mmCIF file of C-alpha atoms in Angstrom:
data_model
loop_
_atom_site.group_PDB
_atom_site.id
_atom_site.type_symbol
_atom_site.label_atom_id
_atom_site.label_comp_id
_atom_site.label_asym_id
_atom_site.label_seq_id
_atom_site.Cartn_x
_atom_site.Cartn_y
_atom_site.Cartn_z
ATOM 1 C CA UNK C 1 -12.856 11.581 -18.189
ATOM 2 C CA UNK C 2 -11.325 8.669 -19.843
ATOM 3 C CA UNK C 3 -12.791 5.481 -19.983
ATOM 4 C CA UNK C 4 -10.467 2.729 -18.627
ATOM 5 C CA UNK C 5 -11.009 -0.938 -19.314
ATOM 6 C CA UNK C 6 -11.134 -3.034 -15.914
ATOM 7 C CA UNK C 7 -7.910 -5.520 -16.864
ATOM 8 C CA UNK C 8 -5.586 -2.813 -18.323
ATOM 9 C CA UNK C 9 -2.137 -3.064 -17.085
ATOM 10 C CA UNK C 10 0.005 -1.063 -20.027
ATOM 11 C CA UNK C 11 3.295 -1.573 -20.579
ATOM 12 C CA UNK C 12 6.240 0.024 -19.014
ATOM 13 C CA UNK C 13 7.986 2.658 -21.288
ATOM 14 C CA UNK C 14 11.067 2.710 -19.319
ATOM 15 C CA UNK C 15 12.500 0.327 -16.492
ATOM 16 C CA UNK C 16 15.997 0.853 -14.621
ATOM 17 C CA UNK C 17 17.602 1.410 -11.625
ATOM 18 C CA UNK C 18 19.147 3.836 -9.065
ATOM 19 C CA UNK C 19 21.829 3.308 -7.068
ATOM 20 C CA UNK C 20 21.048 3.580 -3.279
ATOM 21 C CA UNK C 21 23.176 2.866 -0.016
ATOM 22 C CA UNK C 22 25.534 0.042 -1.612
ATOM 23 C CA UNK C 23 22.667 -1.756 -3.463
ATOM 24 C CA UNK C 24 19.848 -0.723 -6.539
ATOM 25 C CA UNK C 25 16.081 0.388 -6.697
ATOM 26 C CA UNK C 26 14.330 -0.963 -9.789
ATOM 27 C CA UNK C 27 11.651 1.133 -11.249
ATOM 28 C CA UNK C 28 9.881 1.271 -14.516
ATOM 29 C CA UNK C 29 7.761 3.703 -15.964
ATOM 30 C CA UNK C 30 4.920 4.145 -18.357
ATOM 31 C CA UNK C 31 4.504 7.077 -19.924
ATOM 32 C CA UNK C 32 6.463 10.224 -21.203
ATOM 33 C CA UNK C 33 8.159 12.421 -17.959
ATOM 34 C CA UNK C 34 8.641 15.299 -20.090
ATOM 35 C CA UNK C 35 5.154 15.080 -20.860
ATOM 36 C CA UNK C 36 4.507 18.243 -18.633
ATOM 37 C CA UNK C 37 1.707 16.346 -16.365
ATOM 38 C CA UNK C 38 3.234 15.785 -13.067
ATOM 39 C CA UNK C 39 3.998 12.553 -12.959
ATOM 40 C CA UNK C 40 2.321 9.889 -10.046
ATOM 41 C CA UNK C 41 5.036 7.819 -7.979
ATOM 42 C CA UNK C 42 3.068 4.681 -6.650
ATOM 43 C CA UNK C 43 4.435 2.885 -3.172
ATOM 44 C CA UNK C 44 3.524 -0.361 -2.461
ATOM 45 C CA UNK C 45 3.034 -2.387 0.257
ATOM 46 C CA UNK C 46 4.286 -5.263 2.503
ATOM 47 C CA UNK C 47 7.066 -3.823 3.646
ATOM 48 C CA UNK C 48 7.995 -6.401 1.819
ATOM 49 C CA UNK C 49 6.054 -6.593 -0.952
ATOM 50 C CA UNK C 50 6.528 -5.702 -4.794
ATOM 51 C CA UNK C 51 5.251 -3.236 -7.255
ATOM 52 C CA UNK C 52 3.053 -6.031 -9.181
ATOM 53 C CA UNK C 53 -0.516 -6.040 -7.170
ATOM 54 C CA UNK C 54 -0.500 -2.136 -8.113
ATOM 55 C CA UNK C 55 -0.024 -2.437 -12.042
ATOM 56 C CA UNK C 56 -3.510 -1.513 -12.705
ATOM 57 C CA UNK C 57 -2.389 2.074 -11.946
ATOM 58 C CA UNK C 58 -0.667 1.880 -14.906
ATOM 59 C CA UNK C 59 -4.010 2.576 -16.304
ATOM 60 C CA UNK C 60 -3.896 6.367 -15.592
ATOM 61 C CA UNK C 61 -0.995 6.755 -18.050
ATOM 62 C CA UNK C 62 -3.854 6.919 -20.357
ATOM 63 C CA UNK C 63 -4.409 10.685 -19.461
ATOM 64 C CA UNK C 64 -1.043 11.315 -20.189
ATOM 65 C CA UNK C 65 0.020 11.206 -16.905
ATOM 66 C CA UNK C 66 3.256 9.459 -16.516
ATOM 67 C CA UNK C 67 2.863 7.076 -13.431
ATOM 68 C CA UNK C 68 6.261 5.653 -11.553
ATOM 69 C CA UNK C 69 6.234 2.135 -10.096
ATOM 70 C CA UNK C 70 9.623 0.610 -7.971
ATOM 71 C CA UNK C 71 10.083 -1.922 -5.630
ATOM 72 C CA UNK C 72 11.569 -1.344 -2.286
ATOM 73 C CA UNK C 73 14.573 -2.442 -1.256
ATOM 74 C CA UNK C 74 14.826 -5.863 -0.214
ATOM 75 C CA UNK C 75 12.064 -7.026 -2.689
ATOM 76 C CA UNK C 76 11.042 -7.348 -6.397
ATOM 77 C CA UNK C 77 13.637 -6.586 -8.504
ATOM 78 C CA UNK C 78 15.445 -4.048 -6.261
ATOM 79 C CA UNK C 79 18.551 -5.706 -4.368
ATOM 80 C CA UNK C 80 17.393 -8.530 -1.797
ATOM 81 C CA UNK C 81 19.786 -8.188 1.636
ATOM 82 C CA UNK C 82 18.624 -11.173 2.824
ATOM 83 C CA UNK C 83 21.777 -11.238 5.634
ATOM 84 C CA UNK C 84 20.750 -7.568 6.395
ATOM 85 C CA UNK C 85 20.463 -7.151 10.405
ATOM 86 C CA UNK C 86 17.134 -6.226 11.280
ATOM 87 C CA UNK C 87 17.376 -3.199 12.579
ATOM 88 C CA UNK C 88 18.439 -1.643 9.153
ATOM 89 C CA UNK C 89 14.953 -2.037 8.417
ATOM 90 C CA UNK C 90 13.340 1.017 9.451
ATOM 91 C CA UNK C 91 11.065 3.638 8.022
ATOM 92 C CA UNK C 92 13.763 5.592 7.778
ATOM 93 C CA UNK C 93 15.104 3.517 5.189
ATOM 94 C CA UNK C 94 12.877 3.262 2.828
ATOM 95 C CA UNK C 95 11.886 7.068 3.245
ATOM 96 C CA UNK C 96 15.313 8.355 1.993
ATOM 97 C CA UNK C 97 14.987 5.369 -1.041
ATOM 98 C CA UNK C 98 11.993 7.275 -1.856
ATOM 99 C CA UNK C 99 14.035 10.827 -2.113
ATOM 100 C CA UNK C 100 16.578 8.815 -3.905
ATOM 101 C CA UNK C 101 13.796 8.070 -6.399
ATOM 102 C CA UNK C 102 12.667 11.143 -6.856
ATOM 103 C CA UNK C 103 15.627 12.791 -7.175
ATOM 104 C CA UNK C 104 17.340 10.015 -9.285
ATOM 105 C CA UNK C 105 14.360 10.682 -11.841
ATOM 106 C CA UNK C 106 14.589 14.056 -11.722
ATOM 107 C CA UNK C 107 10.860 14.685 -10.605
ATOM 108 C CA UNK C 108 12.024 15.564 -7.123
ATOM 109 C CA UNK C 109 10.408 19.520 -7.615
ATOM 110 C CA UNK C 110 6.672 18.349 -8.454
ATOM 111 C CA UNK C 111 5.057 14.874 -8.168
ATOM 112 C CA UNK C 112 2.104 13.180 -6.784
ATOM 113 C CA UNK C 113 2.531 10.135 -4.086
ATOM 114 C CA UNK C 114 0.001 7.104 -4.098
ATOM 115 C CA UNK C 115 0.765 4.503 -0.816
ATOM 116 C CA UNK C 116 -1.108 1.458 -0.842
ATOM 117 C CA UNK C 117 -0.998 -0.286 2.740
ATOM 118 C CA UNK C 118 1.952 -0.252 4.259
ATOM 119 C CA UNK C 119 2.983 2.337 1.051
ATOM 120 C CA UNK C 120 0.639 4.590 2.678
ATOM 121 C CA UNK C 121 1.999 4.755 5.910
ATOM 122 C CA UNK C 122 5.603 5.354 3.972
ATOM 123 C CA UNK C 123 3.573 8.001 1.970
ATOM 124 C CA UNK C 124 2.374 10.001 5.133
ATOM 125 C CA UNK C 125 6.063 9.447 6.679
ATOM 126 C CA UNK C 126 7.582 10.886 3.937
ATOM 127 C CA UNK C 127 4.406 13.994 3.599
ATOM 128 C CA UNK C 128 4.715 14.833 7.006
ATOM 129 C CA UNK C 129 8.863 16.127 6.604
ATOM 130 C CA UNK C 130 6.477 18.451 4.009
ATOM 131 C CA UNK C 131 8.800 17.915 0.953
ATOM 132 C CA UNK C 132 8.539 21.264 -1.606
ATOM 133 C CA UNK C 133 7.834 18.915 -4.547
ATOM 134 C CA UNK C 134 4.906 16.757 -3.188
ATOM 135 C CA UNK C 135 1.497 18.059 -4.789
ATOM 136 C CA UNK C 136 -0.709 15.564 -3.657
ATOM 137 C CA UNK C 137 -1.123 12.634 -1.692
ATOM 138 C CA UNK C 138 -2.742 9.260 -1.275
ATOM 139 C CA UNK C 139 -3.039 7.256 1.182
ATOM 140 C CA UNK C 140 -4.976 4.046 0.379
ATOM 141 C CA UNK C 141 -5.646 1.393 2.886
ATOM 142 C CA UNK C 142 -3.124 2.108 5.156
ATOM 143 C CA UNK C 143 -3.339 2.621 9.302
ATOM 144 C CA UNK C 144 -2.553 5.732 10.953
ATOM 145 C CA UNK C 145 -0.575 3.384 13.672
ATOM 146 C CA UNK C 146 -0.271 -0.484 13.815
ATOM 147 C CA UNK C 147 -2.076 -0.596 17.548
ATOM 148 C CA UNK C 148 -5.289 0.374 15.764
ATOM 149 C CA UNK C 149 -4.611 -2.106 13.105
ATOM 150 C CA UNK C 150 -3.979 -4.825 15.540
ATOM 151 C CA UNK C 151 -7.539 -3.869 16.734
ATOM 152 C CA UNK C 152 -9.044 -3.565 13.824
ATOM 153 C CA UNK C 153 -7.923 -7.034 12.777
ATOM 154 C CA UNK C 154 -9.002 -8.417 16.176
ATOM 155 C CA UNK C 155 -12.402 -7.609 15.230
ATOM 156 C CA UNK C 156 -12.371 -8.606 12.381
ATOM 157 C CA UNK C 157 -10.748 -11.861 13.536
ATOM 158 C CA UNK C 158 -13.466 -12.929 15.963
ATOM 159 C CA UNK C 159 -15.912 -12.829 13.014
ATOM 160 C CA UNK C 160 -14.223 -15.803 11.439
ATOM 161 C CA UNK C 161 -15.505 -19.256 12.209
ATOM 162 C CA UNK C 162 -14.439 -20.532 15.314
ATOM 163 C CA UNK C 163 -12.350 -23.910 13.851
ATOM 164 C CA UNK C 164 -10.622 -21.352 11.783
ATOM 165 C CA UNK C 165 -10.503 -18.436 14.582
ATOM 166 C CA UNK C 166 -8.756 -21.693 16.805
ATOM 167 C CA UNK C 167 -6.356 -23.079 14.191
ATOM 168 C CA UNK C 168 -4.793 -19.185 14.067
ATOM 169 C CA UNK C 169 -4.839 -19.346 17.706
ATOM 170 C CA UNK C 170 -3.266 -22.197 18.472
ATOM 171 C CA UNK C 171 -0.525 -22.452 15.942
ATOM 172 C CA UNK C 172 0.106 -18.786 16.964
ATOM 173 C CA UNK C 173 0.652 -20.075 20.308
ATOM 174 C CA UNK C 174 2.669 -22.601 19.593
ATOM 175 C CA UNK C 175 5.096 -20.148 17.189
ATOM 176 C CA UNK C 176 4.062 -22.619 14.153
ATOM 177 C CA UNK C 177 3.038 -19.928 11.717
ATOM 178 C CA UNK C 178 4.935 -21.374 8.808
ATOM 179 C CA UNK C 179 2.637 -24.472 9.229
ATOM 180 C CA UNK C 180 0.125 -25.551 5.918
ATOM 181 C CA UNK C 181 -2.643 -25.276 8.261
ATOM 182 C CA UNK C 182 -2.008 -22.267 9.497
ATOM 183 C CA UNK C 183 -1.602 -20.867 6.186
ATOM 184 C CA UNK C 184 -5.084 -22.323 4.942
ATOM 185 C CA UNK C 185 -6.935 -21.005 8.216
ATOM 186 C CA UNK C 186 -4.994 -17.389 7.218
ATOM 187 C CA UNK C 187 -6.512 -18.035 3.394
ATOM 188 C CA UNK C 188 -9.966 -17.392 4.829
ATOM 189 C CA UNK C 189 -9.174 -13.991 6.478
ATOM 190 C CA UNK C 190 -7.688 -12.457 3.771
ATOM 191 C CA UNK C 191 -10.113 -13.891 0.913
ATOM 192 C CA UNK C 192 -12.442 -11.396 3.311
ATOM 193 C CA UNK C 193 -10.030 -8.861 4.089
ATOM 194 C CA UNK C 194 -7.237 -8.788 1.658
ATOM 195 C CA UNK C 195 -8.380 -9.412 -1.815
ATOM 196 C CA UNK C 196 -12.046 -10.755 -2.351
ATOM 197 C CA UNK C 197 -11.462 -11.439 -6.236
ATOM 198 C CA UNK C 198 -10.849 -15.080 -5.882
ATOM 199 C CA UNK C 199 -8.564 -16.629 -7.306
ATOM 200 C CA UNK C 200 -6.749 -13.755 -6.672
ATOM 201 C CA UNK C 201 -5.459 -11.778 -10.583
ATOM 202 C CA UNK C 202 -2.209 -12.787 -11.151
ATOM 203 C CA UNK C 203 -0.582 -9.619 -10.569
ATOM 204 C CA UNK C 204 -1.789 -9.925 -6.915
ATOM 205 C CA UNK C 205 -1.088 -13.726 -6.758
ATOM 206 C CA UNK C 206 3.106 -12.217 -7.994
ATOM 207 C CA UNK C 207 3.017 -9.976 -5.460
ATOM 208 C CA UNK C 208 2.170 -12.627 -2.427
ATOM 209 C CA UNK C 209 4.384 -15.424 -3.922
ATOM 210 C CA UNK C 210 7.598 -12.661 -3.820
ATOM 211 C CA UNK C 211 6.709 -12.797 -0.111
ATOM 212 C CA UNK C 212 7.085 -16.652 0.269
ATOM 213 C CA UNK C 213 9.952 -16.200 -2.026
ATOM 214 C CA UNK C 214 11.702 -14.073 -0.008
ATOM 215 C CA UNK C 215 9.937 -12.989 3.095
ATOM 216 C CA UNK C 216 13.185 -11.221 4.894
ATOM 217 C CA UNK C 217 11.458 -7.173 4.882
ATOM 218 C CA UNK C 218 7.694 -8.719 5.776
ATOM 219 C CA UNK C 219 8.372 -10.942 8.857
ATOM 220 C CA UNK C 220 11.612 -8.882 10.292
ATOM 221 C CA UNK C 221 9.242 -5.795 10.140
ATOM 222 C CA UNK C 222 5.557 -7.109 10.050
ATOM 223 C CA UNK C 223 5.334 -10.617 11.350
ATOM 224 C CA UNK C 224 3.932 -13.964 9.944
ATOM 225 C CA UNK C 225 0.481 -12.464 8.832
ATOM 226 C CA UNK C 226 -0.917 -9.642 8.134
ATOM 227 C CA UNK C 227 -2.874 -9.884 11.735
ATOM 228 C CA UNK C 228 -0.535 -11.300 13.805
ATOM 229 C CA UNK C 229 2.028 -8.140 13.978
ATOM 230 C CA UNK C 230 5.543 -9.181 15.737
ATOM 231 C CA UNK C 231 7.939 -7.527 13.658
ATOM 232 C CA UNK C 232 9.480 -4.090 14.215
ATOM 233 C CA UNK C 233 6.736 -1.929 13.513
ATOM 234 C CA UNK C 234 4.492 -3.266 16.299
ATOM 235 C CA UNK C 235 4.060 -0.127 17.878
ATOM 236 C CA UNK C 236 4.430 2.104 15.038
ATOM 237 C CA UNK C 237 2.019 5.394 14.888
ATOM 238 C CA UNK C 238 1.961 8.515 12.848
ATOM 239 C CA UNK C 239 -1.116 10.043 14.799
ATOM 240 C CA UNK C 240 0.838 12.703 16.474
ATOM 241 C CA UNK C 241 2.312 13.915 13.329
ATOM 242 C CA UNK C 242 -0.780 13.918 10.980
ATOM 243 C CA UNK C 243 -1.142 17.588 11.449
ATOM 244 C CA UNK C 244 1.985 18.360 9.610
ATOM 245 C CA UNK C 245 0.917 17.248 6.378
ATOM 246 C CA UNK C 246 0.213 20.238 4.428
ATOM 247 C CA UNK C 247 -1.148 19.203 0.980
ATOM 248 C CA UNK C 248 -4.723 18.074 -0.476
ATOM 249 C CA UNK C 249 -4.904 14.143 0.755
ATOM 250 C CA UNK C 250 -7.037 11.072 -0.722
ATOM 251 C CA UNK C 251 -7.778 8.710 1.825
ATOM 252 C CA UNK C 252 -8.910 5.530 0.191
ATOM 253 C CA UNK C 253 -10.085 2.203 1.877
ATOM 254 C CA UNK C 254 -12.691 -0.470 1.263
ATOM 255 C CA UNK C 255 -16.031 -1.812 3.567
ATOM 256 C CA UNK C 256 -14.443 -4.910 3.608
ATOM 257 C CA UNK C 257 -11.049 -3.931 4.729
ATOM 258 C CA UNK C 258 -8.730 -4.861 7.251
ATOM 259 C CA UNK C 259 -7.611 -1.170 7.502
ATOM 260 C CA UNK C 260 -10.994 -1.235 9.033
ATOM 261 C CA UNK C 261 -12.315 2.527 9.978
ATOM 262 C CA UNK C 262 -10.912 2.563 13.517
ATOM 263 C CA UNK C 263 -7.193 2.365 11.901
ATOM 264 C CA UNK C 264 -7.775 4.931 8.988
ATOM 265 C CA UNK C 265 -9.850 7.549 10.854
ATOM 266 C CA UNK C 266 -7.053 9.364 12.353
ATOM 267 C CA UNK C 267 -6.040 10.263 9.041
ATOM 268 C CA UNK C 268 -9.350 11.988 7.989
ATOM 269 C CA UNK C 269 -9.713 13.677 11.569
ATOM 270 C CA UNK C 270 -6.025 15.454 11.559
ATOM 271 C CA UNK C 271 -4.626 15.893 7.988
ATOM 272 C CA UNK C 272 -5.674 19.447 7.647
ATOM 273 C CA UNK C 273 -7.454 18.775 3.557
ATOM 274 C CA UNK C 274 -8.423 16.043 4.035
ATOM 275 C CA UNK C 275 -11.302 13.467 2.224
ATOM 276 C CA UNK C 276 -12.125 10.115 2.362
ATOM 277 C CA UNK C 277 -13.449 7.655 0.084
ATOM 278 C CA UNK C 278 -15.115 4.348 1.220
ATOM 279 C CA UNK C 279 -15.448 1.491 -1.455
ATOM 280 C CA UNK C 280 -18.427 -0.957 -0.656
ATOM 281 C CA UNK C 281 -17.657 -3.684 -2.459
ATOM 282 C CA UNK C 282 -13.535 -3.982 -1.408
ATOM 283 C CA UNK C 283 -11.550 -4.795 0.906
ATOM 284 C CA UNK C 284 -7.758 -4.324 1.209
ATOM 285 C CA UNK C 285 -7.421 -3.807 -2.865
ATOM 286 C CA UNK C 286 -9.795 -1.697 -4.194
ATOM 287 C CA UNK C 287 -7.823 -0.913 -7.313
ATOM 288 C CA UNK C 288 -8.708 -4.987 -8.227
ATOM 289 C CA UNK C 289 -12.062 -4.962 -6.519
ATOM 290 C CA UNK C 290 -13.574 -2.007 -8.056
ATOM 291 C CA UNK C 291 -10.971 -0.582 -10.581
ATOM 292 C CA UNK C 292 -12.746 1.588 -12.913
ATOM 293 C CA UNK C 293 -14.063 3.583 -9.790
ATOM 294 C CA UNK C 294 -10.703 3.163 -8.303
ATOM 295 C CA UNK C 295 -9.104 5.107 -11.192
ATOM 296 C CA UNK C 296 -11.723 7.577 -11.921
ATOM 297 C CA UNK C 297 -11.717 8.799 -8.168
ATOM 298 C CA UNK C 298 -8.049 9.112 -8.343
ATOM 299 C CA UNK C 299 -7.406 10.728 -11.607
ATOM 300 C CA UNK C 300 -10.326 12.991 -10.841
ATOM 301 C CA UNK C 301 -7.988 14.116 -7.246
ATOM 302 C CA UNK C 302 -4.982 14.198 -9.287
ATOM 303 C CA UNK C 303 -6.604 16.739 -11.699
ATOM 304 C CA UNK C 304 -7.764 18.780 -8.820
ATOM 305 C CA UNK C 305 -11.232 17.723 -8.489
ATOM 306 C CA UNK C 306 -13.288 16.752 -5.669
ATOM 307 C CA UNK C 307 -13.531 12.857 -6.231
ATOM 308 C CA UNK C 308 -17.255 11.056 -6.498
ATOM 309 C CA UNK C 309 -18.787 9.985 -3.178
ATOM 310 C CA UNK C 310 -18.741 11.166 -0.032
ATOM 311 C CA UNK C 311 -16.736 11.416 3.474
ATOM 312 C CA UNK C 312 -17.989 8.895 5.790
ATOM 313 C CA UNK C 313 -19.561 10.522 9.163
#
């Protein structure tokens, strides 16, 4: 198994874009796709977010696997639709950019598929219409349905202090999210939940600023926060369909997470080959918190292997 080296974020080999529904996907790409090794497409999260935070996949390109980054529509360096209406963001959406993708590179007939949050639940959306090309999946810190996340982060909310437990309250009350002191009370859930490398790396610290920048996918389908869900997907939920998925998954989330167990077991209890990998010293971003076991457990899935550790009970 390769050795990687905890800050290694390699360089892309290729970067362009696809055209998709009147507008562009940007993606770049590091490594060789006519390597032979089937390449790994990487999601990211949000919606809303960009491909940044994730860079440290980049990592497995080492192997010689060629590993596929893009940015969603609406964020990053893909067209921003800032005017859009919101009800042309859907899951739908950003499931038939993905096809685009893969098609548009040419990888459409055999690939792997990593989601990270919000990726994840665009991974199993996208698994569960059982594609022909899609070898393996992983879904990484991702809910099976956004009612379970709203109670897992309701737990994990009244652990806070209660000044900062009160300031979230009461500015969420009064519909002042956008205030600076609700945005310092938030600070303290996600330095818990989110990323617990503080200050966060600065790939992680792009990602969240291309939020603020432009925050027209994340609030119009999330919300203000990441536990304070108003946005479209309120009452989103894969459970029913989990059974469909048909090839080897990697279920990935961390002790500390706000994907907390009650959100991410449905995954694990209905996707037929299934395992799951808990990492103790994460939260929401393993692949900063604990990267070299981050990349070994993945490469080792992606070569067919059973990764270390074990399935919770």
């Amino acid at each position: 198994m390769t050795a990687y080296q905890l800050e290694d974020i390699l360089p892309a080999d290729v970067e362009g874009t696809l055209a998709f529904d009147g507008a562009e996907t940007w993606y770049r790409i590091t490594g060789d796709l006519d390597s032979g090794i089937v390449p790994l497409v990487v999601a990211h999260g949000g919606p809303g977010c960009t491909h940044d935070y994730l860079l440290r996949l980049t990592a497995l390109a080492r192997t010689g696997r060629p590993v596929i980054h893009y940015d969603q529509l609406g964020n990053g360096r893909s067209t921003h639709l800032p005017d859009a209406a919101p009800s042309y963001w859907t899951p739908e959406l950003f499931v038939a950019e993905l096809d685009n993708l893969l098609t548009g590179l040419g990888i459409a007939e055999a690939y792997h598929l990593l989601g990270q949050s919000w990726g994840g639940m665009l991974g199993a959306e996208f698994a569960v219409r059982q594609p022909a090309g899609l070898q393996r999946l992983v879904i990484a810190n991702s809910p099976a349905s956004m009612p379970l996340w709203s109670q897992a982060a309701n737990s994990l909310r009244a652990e806070l202090p209660a000044a900062v437990n009160e300031t979230l309250l009461e500015h969420e009350r009064a519909g002042t999210t956008d205030s600076p002191e609700y945005r310092q009370a938030m600070l303290v859930f996600y330095d818990r939940h989110v990323c617990r490398v503080v200050p966060n790396p600065p790939e992680v610290a792009a990602s969240l600023a291309a939020i603020d920048n432009d925050p027209t996918v994340y609030t119009t389908m999330n919300g203000p926060s990441e536990f304070h869900v108003l946005g479209s997907l309120k009452t989103w939920s894969i459970v029913d369909r989990l059974p469909l998925i048909q090839v080897p998954t990697l279920i990935i989330s961390g002790r500390y997470d706000e994907a907390a167990p009650v959100a991410v077991r449905p995954f694990f209890d209905l996707i037929p080959d299934a395992r799951w990998r808990i990492f103790d010293e994460s939260s929401h971003m393993p692949h900063v918190e604990e990267t070299q076991r981050y990349l070994r457990v993945v490469q080792s899935f992606l070569e067919g292997a059973e990764p270390d550790g074990a399935d919770p009970v």
